[in-house]
Short mmCIF file of N, CA and C in Angstrom, two decimals:
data_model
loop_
_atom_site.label_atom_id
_atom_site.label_comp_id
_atom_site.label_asym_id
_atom_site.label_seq_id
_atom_site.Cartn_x
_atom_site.Cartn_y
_atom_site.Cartn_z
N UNK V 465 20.09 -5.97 3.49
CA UNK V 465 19.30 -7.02 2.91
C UNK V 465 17.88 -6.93 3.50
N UNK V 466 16.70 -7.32 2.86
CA UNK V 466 15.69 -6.86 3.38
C UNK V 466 14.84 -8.77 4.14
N UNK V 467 14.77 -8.39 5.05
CA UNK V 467 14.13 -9.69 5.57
C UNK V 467 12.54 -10.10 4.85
N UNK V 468 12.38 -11.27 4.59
CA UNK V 468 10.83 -11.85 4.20
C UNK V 468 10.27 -10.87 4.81
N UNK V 469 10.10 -11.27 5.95
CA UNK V 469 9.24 -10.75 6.78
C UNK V 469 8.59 -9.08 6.85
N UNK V 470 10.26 -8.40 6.43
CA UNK V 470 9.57 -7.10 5.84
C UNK V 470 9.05 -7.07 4.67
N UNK V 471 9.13 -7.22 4.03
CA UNK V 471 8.65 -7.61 2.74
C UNK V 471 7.03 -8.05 2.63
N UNK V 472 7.00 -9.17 3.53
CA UNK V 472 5.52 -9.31 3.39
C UNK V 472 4.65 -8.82 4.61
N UNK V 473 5.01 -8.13 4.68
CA UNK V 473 4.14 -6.79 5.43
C UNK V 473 3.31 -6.14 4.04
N UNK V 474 3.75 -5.98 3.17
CA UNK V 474 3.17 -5.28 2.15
C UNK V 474 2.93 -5.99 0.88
N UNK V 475 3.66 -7.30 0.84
CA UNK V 475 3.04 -8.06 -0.08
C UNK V 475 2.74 -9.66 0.46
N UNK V 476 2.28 -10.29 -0.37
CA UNK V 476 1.75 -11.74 0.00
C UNK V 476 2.73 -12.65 -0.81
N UNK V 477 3.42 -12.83 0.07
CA UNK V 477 4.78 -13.95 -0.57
C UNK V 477 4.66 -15.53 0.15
N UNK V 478 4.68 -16.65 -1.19
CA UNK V 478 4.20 -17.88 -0.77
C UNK V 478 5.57 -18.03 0.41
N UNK V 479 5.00 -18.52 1.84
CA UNK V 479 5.94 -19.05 2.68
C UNK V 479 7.26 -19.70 2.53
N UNK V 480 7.26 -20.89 1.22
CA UNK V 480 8.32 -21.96 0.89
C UNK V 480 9.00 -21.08 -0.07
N UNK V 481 8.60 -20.26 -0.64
CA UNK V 481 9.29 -18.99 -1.82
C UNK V 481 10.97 -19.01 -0.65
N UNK V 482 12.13 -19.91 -1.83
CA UNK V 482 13.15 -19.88 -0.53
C UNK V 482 13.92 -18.77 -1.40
N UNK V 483 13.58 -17.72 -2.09
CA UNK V 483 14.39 -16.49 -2.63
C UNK V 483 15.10 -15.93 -1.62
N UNK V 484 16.36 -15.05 -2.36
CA UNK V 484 16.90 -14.37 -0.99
C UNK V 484 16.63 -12.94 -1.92
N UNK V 485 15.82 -12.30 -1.00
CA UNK V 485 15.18 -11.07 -1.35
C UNK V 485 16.11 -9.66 -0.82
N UNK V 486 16.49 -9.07 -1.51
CA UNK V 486 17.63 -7.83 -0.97
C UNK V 486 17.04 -6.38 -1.26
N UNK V 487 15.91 -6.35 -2.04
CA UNK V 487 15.13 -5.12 -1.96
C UNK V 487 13.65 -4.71 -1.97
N UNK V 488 13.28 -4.23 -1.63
CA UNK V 488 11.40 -4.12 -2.02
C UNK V 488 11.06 -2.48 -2.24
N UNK V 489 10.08 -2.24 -3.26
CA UNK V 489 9.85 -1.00 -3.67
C UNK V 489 8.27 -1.23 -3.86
N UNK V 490 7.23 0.18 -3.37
CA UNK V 490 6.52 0.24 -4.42
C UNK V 490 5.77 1.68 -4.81
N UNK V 491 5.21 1.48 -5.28
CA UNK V 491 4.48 2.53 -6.52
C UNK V 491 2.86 2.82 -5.81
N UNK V 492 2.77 3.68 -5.51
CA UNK V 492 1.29 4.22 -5.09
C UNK V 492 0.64 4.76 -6.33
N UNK V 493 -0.67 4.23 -6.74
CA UNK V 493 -1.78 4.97 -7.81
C UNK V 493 -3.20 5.22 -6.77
N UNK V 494 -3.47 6.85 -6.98
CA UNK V 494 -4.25 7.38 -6.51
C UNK V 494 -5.09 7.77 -7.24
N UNK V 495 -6.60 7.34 -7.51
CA UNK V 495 -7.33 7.92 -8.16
C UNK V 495 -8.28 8.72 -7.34
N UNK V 496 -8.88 9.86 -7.92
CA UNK V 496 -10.16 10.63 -7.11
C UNK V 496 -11.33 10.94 -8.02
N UNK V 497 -11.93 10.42 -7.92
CA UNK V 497 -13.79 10.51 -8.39
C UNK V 497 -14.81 11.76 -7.70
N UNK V 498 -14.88 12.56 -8.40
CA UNK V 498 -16.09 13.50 -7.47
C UNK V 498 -16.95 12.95 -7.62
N UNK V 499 -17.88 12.88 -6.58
CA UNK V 499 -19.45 12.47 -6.95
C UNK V 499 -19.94 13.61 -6.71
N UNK V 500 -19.93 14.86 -5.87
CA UNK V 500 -21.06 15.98 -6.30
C UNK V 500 -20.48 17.27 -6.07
N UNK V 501 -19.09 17.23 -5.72
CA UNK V 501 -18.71 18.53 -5.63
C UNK V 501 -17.85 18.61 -4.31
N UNK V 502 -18.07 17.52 -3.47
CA UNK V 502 -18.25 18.10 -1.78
C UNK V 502 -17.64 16.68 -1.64
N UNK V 503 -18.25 15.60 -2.04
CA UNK V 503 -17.97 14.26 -1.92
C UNK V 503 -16.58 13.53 -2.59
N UNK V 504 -15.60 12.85 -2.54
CA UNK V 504 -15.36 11.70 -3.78
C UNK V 504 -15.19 10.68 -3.52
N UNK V 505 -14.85 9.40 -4.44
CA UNK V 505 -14.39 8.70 -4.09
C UNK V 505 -13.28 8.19 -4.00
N UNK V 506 -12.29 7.87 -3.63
CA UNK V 506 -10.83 7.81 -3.22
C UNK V 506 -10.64 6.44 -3.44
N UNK V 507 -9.62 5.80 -4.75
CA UNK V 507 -9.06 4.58 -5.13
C UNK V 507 -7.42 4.39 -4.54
N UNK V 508 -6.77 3.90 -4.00
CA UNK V 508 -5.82 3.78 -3.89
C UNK V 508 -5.02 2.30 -4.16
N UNK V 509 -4.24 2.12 -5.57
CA UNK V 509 -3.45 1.21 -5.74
C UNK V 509 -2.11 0.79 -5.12
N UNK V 510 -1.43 -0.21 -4.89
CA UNK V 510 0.19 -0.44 -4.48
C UNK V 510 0.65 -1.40 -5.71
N UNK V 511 1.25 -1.05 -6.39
CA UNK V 511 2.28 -2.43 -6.98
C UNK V 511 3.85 -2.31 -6.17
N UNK V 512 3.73 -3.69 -6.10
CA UNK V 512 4.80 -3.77 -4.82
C UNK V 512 5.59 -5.23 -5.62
N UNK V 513 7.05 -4.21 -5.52
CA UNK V 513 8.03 -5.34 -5.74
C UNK V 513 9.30 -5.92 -4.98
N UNK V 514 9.79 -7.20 -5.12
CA UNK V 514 10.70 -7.30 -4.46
C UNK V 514 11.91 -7.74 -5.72
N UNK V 515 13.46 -7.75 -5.05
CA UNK V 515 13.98 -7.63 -5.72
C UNK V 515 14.80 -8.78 -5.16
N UNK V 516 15.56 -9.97 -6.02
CA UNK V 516 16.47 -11.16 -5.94
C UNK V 516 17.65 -11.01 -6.64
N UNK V 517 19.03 -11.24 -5.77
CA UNK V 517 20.20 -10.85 -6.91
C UNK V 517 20.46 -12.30 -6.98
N UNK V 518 20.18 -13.25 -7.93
CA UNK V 518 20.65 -14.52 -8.57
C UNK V 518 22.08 -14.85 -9.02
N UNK V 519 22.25 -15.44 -8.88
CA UNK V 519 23.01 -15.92 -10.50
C UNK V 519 23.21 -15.48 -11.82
N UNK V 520 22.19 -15.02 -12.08
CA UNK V 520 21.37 -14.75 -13.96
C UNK V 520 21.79 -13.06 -13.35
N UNK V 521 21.77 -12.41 -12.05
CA UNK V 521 21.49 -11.06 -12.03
C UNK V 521 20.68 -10.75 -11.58
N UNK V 522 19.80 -9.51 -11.07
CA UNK V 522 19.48 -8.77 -10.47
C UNK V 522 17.59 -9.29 -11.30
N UNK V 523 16.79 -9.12 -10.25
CA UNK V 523 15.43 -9.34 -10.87
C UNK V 523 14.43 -8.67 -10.12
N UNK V 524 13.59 -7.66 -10.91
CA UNK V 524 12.36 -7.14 -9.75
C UNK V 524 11.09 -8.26 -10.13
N UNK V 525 10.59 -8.51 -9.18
CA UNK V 525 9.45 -9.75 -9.00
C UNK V 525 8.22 -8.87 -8.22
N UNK V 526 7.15 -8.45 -9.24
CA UNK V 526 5.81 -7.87 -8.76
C UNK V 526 5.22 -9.35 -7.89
N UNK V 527 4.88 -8.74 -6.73
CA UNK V 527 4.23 -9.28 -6.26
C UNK V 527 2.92 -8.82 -5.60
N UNK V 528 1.77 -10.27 -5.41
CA UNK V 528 0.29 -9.82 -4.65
C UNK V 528 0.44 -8.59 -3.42
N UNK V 529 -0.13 -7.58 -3.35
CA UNK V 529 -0.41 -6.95 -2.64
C UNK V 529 -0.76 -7.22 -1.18
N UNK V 530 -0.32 -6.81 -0.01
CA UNK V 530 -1.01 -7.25 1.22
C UNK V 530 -2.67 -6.43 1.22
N UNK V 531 -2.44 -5.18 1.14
CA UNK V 531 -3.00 -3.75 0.97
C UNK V 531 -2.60 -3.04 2.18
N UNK V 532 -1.54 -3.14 3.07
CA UNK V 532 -0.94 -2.65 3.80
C UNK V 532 0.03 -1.23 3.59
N UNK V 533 0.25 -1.47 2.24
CA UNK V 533 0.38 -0.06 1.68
C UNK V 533 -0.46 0.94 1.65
N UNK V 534 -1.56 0.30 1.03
CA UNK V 534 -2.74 0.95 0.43
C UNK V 534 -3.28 1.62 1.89
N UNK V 535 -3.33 0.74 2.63
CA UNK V 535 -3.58 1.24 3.96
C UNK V 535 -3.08 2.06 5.11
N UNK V 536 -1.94 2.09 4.55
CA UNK V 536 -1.13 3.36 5.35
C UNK V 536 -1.03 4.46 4.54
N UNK V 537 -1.45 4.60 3.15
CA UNK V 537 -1.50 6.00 2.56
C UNK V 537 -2.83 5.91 3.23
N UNK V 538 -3.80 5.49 2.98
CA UNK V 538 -5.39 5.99 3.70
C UNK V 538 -5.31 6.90 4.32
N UNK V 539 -4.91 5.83 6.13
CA UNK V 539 -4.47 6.54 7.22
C UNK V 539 -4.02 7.86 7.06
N UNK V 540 -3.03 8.01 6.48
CA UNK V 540 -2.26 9.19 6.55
C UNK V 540 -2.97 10.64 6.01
N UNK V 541 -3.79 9.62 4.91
CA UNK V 541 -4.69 10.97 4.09
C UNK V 541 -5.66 11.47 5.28
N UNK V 542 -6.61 10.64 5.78
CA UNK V 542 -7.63 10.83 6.25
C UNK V 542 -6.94 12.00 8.01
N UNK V 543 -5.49 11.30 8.56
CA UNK V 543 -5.21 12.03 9.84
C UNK V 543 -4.76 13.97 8.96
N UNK V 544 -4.30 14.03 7.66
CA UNK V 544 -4.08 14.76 6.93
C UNK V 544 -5.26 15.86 6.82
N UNK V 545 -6.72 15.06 6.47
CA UNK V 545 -7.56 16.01 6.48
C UNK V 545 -8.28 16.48 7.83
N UNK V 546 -8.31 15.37 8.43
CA UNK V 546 -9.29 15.84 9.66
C UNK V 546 -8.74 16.00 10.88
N UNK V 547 -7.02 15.72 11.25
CA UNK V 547 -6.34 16.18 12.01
C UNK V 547 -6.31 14.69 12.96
N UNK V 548 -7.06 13.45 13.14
CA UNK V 548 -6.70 12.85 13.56
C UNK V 548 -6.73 11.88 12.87
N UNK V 549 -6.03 10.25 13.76
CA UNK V 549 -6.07 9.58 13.29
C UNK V 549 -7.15 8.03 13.12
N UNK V 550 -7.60 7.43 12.45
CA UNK V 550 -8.77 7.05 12.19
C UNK V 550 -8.38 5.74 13.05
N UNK V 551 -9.90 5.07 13.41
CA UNK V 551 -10.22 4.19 14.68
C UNK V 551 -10.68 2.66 14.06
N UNK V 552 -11.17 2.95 13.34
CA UNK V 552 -12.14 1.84 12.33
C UNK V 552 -12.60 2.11 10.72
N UNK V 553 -12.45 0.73 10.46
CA UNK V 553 -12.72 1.20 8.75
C UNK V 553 -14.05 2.07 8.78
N UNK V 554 -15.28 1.82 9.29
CA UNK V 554 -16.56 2.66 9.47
C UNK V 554 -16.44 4.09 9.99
N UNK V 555 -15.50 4.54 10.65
CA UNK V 555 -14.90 6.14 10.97
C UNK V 555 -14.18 6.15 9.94
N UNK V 556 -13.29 5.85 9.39
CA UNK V 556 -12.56 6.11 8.53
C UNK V 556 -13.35 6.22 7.11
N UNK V 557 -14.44 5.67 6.85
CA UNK V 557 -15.45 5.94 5.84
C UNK V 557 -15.69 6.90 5.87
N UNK V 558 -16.50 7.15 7.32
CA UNK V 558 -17.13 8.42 7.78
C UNK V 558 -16.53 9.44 7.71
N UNK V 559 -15.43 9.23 7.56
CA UNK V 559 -14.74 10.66 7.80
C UNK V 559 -14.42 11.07 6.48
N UNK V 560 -14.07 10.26 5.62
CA UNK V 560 -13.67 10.58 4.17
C UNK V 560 -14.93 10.82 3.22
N UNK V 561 -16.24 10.98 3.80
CA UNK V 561 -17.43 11.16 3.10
C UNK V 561 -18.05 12.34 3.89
N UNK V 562 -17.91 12.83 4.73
CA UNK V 562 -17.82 13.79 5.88
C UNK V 562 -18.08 15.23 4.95
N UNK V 563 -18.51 15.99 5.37
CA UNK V 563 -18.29 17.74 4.43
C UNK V 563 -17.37 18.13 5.75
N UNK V 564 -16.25 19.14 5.19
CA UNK V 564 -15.53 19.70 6.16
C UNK V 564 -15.18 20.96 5.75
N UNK V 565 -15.11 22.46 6.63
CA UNK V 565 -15.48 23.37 6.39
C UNK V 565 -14.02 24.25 5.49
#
């Protein structure tokens, strides 16, 4: 069973929400923009769901995003390209706008 609490690590679930939540999934959308060849810009979406087995049956419920997803694919991209792992959103800019050889 999956606790609230994990759950809203990655999404924003109202507190009094008294659901009993037994699964969470989500879906990464990655977009990439070149701006000149060397540069891009990097979009990263999460739709993030959780899942309630009711009465009525089984229900996936999209819910608000934390961006805690979104934020651990980042991470991962950015330790991916440049071998480590990033310190601050302003390094982590820096580094993803960076030329690397």
């Amino acid at each position: 069973m999956v606790a609230q609490s994990e759950l809203n690590r990655y999404a924003s679930i109202v507190t009094d929400d008294t659901r009993n939540w037994t699964r969470g999934r989500y879906t990464i959308t990655v977009e990439v923009q070149s701006i000149d060849g060397v540069s891009a810009n990097i979009s990263v979406n999460a739709k993030i769901e959780g899942r309630t087995d009711g009465p009525t049956g089984a229900e996936w419920i999209t819910l608000p995003s934390s961006g805690a997803a979104e934020q651990d694919f980042l991470n991962a991209l950015i330790e991916n390209l440049t071998g480590t792992a990033p310190s601050s959103p302003e390094s982590r800019r820096a580094k993803l706008i960076s030329k690397h050889p």
